[in-house]
XYZ file of C-alpha atoms in Angstrom:
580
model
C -39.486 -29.988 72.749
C -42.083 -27.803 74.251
C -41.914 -24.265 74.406
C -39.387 -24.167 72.195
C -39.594 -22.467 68.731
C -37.490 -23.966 65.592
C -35.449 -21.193 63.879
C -34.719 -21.589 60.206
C -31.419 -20.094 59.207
C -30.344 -19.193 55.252
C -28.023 -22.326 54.590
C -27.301 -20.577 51.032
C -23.925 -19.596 50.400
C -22.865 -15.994 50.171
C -23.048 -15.404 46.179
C -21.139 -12.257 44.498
C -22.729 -11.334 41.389
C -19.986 -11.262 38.340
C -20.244 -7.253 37.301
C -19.705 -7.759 33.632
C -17.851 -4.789 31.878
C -14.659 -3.541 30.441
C -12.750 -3.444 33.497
C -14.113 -7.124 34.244
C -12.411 -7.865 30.659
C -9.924 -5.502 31.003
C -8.088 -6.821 34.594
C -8.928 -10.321 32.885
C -6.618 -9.458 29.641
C -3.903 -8.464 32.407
C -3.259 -11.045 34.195
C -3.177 -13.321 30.506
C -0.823 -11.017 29.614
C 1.720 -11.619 32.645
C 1.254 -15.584 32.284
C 2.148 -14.182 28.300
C -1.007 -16.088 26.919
C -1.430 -13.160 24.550
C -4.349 -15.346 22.557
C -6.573 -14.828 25.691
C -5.573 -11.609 26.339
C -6.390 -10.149 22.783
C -9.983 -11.963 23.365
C -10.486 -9.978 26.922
C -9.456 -6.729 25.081
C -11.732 -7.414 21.925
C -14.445 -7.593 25.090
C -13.828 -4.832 26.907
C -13.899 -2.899 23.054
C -17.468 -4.220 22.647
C -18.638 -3.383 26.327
C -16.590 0.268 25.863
C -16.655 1.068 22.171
C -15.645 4.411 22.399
C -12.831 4.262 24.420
C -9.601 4.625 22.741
C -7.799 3.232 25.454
C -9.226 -0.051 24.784
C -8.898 -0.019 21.034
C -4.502 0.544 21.260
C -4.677 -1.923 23.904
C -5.963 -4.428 21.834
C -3.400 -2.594 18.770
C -1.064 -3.624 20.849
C -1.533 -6.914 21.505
C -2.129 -7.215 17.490
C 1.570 -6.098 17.222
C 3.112 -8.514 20.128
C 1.575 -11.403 17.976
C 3.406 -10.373 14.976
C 0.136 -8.848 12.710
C 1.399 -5.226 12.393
C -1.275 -4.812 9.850
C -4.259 -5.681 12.097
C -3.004 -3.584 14.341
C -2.633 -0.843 12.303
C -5.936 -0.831 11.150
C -7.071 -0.805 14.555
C -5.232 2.187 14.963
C -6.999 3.877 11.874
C -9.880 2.998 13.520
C -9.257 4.871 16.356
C -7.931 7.993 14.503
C -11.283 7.761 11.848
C -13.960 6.676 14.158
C -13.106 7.159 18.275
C -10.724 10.017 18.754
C -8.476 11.529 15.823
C -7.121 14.022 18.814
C -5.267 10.529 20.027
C -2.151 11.745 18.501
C 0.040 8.716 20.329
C -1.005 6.490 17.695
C 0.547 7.784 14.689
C 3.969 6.712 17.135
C 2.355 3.094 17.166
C 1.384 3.053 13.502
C 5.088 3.939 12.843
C 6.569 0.917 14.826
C 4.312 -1.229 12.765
C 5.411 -0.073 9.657
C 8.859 0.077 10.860
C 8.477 -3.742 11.750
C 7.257 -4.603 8.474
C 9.990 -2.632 7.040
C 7.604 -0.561 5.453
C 10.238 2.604 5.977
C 8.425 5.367 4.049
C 5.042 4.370 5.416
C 6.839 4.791 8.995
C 8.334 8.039 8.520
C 5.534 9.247 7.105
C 3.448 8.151 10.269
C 6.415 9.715 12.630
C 6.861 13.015 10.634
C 2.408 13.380 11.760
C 3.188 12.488 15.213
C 6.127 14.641 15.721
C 4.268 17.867 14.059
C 0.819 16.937 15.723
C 1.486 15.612 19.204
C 1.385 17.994 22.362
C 2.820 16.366 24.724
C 5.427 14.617 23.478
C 5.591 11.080 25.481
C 7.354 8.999 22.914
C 10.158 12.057 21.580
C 13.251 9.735 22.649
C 11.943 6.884 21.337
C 11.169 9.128 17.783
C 14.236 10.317 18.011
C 16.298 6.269 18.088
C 13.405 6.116 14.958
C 14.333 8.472 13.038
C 17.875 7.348 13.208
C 16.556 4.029 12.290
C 14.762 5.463 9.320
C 17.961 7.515 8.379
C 19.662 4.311 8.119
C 17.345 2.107 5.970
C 16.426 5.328 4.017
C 20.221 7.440 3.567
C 18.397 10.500 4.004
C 17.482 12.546 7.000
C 13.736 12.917 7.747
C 11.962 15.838 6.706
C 10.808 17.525 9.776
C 9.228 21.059 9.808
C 8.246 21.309 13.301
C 7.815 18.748 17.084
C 5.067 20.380 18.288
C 6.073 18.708 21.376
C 9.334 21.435 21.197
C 7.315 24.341 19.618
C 9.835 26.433 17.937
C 13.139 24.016 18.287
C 12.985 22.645 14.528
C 13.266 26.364 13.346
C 15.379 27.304 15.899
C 18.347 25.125 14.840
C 17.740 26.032 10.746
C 18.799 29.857 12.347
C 21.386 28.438 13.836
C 23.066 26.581 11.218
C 22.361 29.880 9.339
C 24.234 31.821 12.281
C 26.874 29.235 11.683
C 27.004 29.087 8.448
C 27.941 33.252 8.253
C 24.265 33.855 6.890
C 23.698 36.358 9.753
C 20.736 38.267 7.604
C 18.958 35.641 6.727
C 19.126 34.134 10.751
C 18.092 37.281 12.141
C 14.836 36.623 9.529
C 14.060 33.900 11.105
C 14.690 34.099 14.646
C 12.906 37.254 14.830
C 9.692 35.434 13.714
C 10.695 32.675 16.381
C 10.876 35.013 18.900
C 7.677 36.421 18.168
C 5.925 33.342 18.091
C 7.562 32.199 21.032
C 8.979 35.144 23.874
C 9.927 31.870 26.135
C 12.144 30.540 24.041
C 15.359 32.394 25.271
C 17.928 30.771 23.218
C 16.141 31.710 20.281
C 16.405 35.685 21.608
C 20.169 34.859 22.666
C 21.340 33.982 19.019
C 18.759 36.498 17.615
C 21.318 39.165 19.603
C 24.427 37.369 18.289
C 23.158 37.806 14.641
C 22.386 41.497 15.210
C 26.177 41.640 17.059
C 27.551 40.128 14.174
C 26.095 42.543 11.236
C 27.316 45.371 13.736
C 23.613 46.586 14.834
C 24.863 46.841 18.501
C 22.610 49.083 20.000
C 20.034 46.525 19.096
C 22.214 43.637 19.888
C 22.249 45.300 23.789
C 18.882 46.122 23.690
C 17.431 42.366 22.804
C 20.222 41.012 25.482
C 18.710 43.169 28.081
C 15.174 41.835 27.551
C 16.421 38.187 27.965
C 18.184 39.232 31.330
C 15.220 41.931 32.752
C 13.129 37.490 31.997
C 15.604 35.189 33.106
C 18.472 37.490 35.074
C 20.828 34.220 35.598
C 21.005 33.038 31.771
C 24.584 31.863 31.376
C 24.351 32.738 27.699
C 23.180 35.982 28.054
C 25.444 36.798 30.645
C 28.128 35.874 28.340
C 26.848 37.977 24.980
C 26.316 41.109 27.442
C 30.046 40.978 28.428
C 31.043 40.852 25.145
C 28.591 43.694 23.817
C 30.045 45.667 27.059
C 33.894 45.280 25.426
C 32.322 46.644 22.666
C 31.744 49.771 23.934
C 35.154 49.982 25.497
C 34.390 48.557 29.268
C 33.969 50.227 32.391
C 32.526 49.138 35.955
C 29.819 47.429 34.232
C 31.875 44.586 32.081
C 34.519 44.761 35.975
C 31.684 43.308 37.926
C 29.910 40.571 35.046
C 32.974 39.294 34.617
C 34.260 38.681 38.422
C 30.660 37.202 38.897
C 31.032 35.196 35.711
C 34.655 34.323 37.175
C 33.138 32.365 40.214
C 30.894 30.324 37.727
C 31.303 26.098 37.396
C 28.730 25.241 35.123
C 27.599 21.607 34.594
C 26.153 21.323 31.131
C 28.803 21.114 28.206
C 27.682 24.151 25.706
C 27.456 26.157 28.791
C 31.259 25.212 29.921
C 32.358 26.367 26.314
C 30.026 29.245 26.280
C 31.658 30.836 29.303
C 35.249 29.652 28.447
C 35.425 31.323 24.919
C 33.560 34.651 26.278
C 36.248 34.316 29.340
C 39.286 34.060 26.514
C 37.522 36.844 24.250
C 37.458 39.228 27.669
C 41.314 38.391 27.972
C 40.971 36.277 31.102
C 42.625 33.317 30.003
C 43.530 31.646 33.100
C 39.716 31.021 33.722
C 39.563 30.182 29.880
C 42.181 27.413 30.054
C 40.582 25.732 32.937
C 36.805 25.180 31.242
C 38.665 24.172 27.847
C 40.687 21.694 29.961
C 37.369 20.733 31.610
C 35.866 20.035 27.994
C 38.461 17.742 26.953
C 38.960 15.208 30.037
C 35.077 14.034 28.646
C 36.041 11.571 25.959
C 33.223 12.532 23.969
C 35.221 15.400 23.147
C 38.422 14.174 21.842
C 38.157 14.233 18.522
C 36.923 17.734 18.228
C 39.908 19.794 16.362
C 38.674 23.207 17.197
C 38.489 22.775 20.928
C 42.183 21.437 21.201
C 42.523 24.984 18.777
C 40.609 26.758 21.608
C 42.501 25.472 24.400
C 45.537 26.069 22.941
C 45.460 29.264 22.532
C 44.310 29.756 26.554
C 47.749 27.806 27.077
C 49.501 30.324 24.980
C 48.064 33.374 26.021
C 48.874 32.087 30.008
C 52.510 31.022 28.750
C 52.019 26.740 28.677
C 53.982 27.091 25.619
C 54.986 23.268 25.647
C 51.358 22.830 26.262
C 50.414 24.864 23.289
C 52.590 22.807 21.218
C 51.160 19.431 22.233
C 47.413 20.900 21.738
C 48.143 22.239 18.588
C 50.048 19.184 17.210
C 46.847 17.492 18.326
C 44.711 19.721 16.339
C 46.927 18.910 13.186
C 45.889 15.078 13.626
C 42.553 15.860 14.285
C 42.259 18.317 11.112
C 45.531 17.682 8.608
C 43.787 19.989 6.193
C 43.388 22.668 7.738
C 46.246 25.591 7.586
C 45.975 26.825 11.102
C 47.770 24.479 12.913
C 50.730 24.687 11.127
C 50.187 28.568 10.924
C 50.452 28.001 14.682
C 52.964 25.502 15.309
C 55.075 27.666 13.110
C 54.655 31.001 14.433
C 55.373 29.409 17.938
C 58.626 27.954 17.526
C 59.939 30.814 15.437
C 59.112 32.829 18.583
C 60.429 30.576 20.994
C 63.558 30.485 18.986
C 64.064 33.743 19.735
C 63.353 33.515 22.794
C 60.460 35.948 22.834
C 56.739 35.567 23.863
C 54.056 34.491 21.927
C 51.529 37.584 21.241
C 47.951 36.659 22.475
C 45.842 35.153 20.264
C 42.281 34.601 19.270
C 40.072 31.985 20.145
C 38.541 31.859 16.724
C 39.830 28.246 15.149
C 41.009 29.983 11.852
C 44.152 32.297 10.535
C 44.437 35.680 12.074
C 42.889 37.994 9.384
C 46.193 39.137 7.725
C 47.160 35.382 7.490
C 43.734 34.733 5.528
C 44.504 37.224 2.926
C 47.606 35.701 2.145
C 46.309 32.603 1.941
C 44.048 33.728 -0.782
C 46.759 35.541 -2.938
C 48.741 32.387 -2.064
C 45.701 30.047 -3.811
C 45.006 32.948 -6.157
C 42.101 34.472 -7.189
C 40.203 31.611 -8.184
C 41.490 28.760 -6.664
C 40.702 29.579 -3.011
C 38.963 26.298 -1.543
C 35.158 26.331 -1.397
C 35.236 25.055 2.106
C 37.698 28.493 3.165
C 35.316 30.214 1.140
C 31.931 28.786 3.249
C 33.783 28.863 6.790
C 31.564 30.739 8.699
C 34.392 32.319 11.342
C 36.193 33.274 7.598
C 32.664 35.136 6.697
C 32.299 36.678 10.135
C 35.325 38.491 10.437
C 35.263 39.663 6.572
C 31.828 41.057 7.171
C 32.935 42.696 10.596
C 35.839 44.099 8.713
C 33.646 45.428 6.024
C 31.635 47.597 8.581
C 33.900 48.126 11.201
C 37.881 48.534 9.604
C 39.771 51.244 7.960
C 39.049 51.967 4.325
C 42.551 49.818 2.956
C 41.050 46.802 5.448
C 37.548 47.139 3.356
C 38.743 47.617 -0.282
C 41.089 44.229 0.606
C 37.843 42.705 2.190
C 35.721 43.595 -1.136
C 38.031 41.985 -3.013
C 37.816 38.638 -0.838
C 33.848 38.642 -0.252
C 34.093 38.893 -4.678
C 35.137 35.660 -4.891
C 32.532 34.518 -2.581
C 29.760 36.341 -4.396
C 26.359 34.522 -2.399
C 23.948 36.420 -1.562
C 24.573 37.428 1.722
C 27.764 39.178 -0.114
C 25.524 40.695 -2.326
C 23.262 41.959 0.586
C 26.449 43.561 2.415
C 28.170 44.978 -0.772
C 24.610 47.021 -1.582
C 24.582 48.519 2.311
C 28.008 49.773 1.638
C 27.263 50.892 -1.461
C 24.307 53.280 -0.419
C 26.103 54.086 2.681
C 26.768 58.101 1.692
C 29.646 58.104 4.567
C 31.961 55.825 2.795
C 35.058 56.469 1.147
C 33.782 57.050 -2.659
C 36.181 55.135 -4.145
C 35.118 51.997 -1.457
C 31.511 52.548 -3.479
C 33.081 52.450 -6.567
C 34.599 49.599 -5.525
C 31.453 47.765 -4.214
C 29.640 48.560 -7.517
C 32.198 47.279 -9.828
C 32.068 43.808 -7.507
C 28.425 43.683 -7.568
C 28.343 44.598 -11.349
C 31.000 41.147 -11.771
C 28.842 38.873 -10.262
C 25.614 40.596 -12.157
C 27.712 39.242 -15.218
C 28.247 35.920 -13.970
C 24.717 35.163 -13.604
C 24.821 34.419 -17.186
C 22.592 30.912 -18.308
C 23.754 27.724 -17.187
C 24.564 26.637 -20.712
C 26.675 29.648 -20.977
C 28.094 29.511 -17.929
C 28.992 25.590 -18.168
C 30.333 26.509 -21.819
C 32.676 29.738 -20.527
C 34.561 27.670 -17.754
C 36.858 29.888 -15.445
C 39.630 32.071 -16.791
C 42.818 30.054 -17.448
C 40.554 27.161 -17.772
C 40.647 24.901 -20.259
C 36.588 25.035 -21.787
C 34.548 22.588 -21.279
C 33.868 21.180 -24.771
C 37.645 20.538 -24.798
C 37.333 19.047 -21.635
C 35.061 16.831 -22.304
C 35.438 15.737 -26.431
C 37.100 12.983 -25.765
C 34.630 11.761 -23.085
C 31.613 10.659 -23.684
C 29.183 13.781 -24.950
C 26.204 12.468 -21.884
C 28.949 14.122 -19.285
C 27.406 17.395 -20.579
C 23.856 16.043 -21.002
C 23.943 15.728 -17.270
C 25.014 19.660 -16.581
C 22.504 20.228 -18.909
C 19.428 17.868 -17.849
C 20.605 19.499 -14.148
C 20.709 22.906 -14.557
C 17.327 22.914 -16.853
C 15.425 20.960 -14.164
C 16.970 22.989 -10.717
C 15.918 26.109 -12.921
C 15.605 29.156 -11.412
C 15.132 27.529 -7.632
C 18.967 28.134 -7.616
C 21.331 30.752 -7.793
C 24.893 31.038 -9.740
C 26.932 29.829 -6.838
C 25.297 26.337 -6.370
C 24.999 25.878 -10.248
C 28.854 26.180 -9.593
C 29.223 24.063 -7.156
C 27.326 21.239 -9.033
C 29.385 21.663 -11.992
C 32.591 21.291 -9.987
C 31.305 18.353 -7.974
C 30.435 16.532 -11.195
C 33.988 17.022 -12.799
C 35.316 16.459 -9.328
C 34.090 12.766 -9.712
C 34.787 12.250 -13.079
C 38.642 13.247 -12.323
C 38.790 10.843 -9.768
C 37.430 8.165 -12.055
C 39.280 9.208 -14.910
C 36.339 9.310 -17.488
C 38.564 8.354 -20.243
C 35.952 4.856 -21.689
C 33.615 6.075 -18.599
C 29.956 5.658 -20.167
C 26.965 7.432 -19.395
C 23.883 5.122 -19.628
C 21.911 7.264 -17.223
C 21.878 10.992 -17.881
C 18.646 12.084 -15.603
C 20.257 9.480 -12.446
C 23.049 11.503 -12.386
C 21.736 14.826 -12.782
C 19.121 14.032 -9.887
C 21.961 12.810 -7.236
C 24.547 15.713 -8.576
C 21.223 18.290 -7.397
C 20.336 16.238 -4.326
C 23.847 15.979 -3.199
C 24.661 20.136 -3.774
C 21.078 20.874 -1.841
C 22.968 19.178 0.937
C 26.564 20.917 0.610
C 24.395 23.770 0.995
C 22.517 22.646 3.813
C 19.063 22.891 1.790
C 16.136 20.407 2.519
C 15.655 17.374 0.231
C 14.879 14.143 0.151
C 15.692 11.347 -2.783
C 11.924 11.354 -3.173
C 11.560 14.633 -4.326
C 14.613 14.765 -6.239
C 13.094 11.765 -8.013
C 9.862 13.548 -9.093
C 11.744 16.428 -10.415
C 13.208 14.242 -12.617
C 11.124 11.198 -13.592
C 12.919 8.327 -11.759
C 12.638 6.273 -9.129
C 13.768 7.114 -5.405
C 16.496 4.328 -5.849
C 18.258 5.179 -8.668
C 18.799 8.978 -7.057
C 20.145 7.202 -4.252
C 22.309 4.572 -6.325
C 24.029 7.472 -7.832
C 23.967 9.857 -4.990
C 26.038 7.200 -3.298
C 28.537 6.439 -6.034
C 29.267 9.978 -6.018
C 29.532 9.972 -2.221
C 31.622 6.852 -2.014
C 34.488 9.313 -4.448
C 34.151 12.434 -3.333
C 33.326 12.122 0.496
C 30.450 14.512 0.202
C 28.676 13.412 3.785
C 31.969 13.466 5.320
C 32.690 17.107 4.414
C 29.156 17.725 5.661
C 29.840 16.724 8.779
C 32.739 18.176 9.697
C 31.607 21.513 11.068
C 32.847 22.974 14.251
C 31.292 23.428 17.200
C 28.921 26.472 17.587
C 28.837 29.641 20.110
C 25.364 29.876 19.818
C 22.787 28.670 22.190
C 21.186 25.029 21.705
C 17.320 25.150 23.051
């Protein structure tokens, strides 16, 4: 083969170099986890750790894995790890730590974990899945979570304690607070909405007006404020402005559910009932509303005031079913057919679900003076309109007013009683009148001892009441009110004194033994701080008083399982204010 020149060719094969490194280890742990061999896969993970120590992503991978295997603890010391050594901003693991503790039904441990991920966490991946947590953790632990702010929701945790104060007839002590809210936070309209509402409701309407406007000149199509500026606008007796909000309110089909009732109650309250009854009808064909009393209340009084007065009846009959306690059905029902009878029209009515105020103050002569129900007593609608009366009606309205908010006697009574009484423009004998009510509950604030000893007036005392019980009942007052101290005032005291004798008259304590005096002092304070909507939890009830968390909550529940405490609780109507 002359001439011709031998070529050598490469008869290697082409060779790719394995690149070694976490995202070698990392795809490798993958695809082990599809085929669900989670034994290899937590080896890849533990690789792509060493190769990529300080990357937090691969130290909760390999958490995870940890926790699909069923060792909760390993992984949650993985997660420690992370928090201690890699990256304590990686807020997502307290959420992960929490599952794990959950699993291991470790239920303190995992609220505590939650409560630091809620308050810490900025963005707020996981907040539904906290959320079906914490109702886990309400379960296993009869007690709500202790929550003082989501971080996620900057503001929202403090926005709904003013609003259950706005509810609640506390409209002081909610301005307070949303006034700091809205400080802290301009965004947060809702929180400027109620803030207006609170000032509306003490009678400050200038500056009711003036916050409204703000929200609008920031967000001109808020529904809610909208709404409040219509109502500020009847205030001042009308006029073009009110004439063209409400025909552009008029035209309005909103979607969401508080803004359907929002615009149907303002609608009612403006008199246009027609547009009323249709968003109250609206409300009720969702069947998550049917067993809400007030709103069949609401929209039957829109069927009233447009002449359905066969409608009315059924709604209102409804609303007896719903609420068979409550007087103003039957105040109703009764005031209907006596009209119909006669053959004349029902007067319009107001959308508030209680007695027209005439009807309230006979229905606290008809109780007497001090036998009026606490629950009339804490209604917030009740409290609204006697405050609003106080500032706003003729001098006979306000001296029958002082008389009711007496019997009250919180603070936010107090508060209102002292404006009137340095108010120089008042009648003098209305300030006479206010002093001598603020000088009777000054009396009452007498020591617990004295005051459990004294009873009511007509009362039988409560030595007698108790001599032929066992003497512990009134160890328990007493280990109660000496513990809750000063921290609170006359009225609670009260209330815990007539909770405890509540239950004992349902048990008849006749041979009833007390073997447990501080147990049942501890769930008597833990279940008043809720009546009155005050934070605590069975574990710091049980440091007050020496025990352990499940004896408060042994007791706590006996009580509840007699007097229906968490039922009562929950049975509050639905609000005007603005949700976040």
């Amino acid at each position: 083969m002359k001439g011709k020149n031998l070529r050598v060719t490469d008869t290697r094969p082409n060779i790719i170099a394995l690149r070694l490194d976490a995202s070698f280890f990392f795809e490798r742990a993958v695809r082990s986890l599809d085929r669900n061999h989670y034994d290899k896969a937590l080896k890849y993970f533990r690789k792509a750790v060493e190769y990529e120590p300080d990357n937090p992503v691969n130290h909760c991978n390999m958490a995870g894995i940890l926790s699909e295997m069923g060792d909760y603890q390993g992984s949650n010391e993985v997660l420690e790890s992370v928090l201690q050594n890699v990256s304590p901003s990686m807020t997502e693991c307290y959420f992960y730590m929490a599952n794990n503790y959950a699993n291991m039904e470790q239920f303190e441990a995992a609220e505590t974990a939650l409560v630091t991920y809620l308050e810490e966490d900025e963005e707020g991946h996981f907040l539904e899945e906290a959320e079906d947590m914490m109702e886990l953790l309400y379960y296993e632990l009869n007690r709500p979570t202790k929550l003082n702010r989501i971080k996620a929701r900057q503001g929202a945790v403090e926005h709904d304690q003013a609003r259950l104060l706005l509810e609640e007839g506390k409209f002081a002590q909610a301005a307070k607070l949303l006034e700091k809210i809205s400080g802290d936070q301009p965004d947060l309209l809702a929180a400027r909405n109620n803030l207006a509402l609170s000032y509306y409701y003490m009678g400050m309407f200038e500056k009711a007006k003036g916050t409204i406007l703000r929200v609008l000149q920031d967000d001109p199509g808020n529904l809610h404020a909208l709404c409040n500026l219509a109502i500020f606008y009847q205030n001042e007796g009308g006029g073009p402005h009110l004439d063209v909000l409400l025909e552009s309110l008029a035209v309005i089909v909103p979607f969401q559910q508080d803004q359907v009732f929002k615009l149907g109650t303002t609608m009612g309250i403006m008199g246009r009932h027609e547009e009323a009854y249709k968003h109250f009808r609206r409300l009720l064909k969702d069947s998550g509303n049917k067993t809400d009393a007030s709103l069949y209340h609401y929209a039957a009084v829109a069927a009233s005031n447009t002449g359905r007065y066969e409608e009315a009846e059924r709604l209102w009959q409804q609303v007896k079913k719903l609420d068979p306690a409550s007087e103003t059905p039957r105040f109703y029902l009764s005031r209907l057919h006596e009209l119909r009878s006669r053959s004349k029209p029902m007067e319009k009515l107001s959308y508030h679900y209680h007695l027209p105020f005439d009807e309230q103050f006979k229905l606290w002569e008809k109780y007497g003076s001090r036998n009026v129900p606490e629950e009339m007593k804490k209604d917030p609608l009740v409290r609204s309109s006697f405050f609003w009366a106080l500032r706003h009606g003729d001098d006979a309205t306000k001296s029958q007013v002082i008389q009711a908010l007496t019997l009250i006697g919180d603070e936010e009574v107090r508060e209102a009683l002292g404006l009137l009484l340095a108010d120089t423009t008042q009648a003098p004998a209305l300030r006479e009148q206010a002093r001598a009510a603020l000088q009777d509950m000054d009396a009452s604030r007498m020591p617990a001892h004295a005051l459990v000893s004294a009873g009511q007036p007509g009362e039988q005392p409560l030595e007698q009441r108790t001599a032929a019980a066992d003497p512990q009942i009134q160890a328990v007052l007493d280990k109660a009110f000496s513990v809750m101290g000063k921290r609170y005032d006359i009225a609670r005291q009260n209330d815990l004194k007539d909770l405890w004798f509540e239950y004992l008259d349902r048990i008849s304590p006749e041979g009833f033994s007390i073997q447990h005096v501080e147990g049942w002092a501890a769930a008597l304070e833990y279940l008043t701080a809720k009546m009155h909507h005050t934070r605590a939890t069975y574990r710091e009830i049980a440091d007050r008083y020496g025990i352990s968390v499940s004896t408060v909550s042994r007791y706590a529940r006996q009580i509840d399982s007699v007097c229906g405490i968490k039922q009562k609780i929950a049975q509050r109507f639905p609000s005007f204010t603005e949700k976040v």
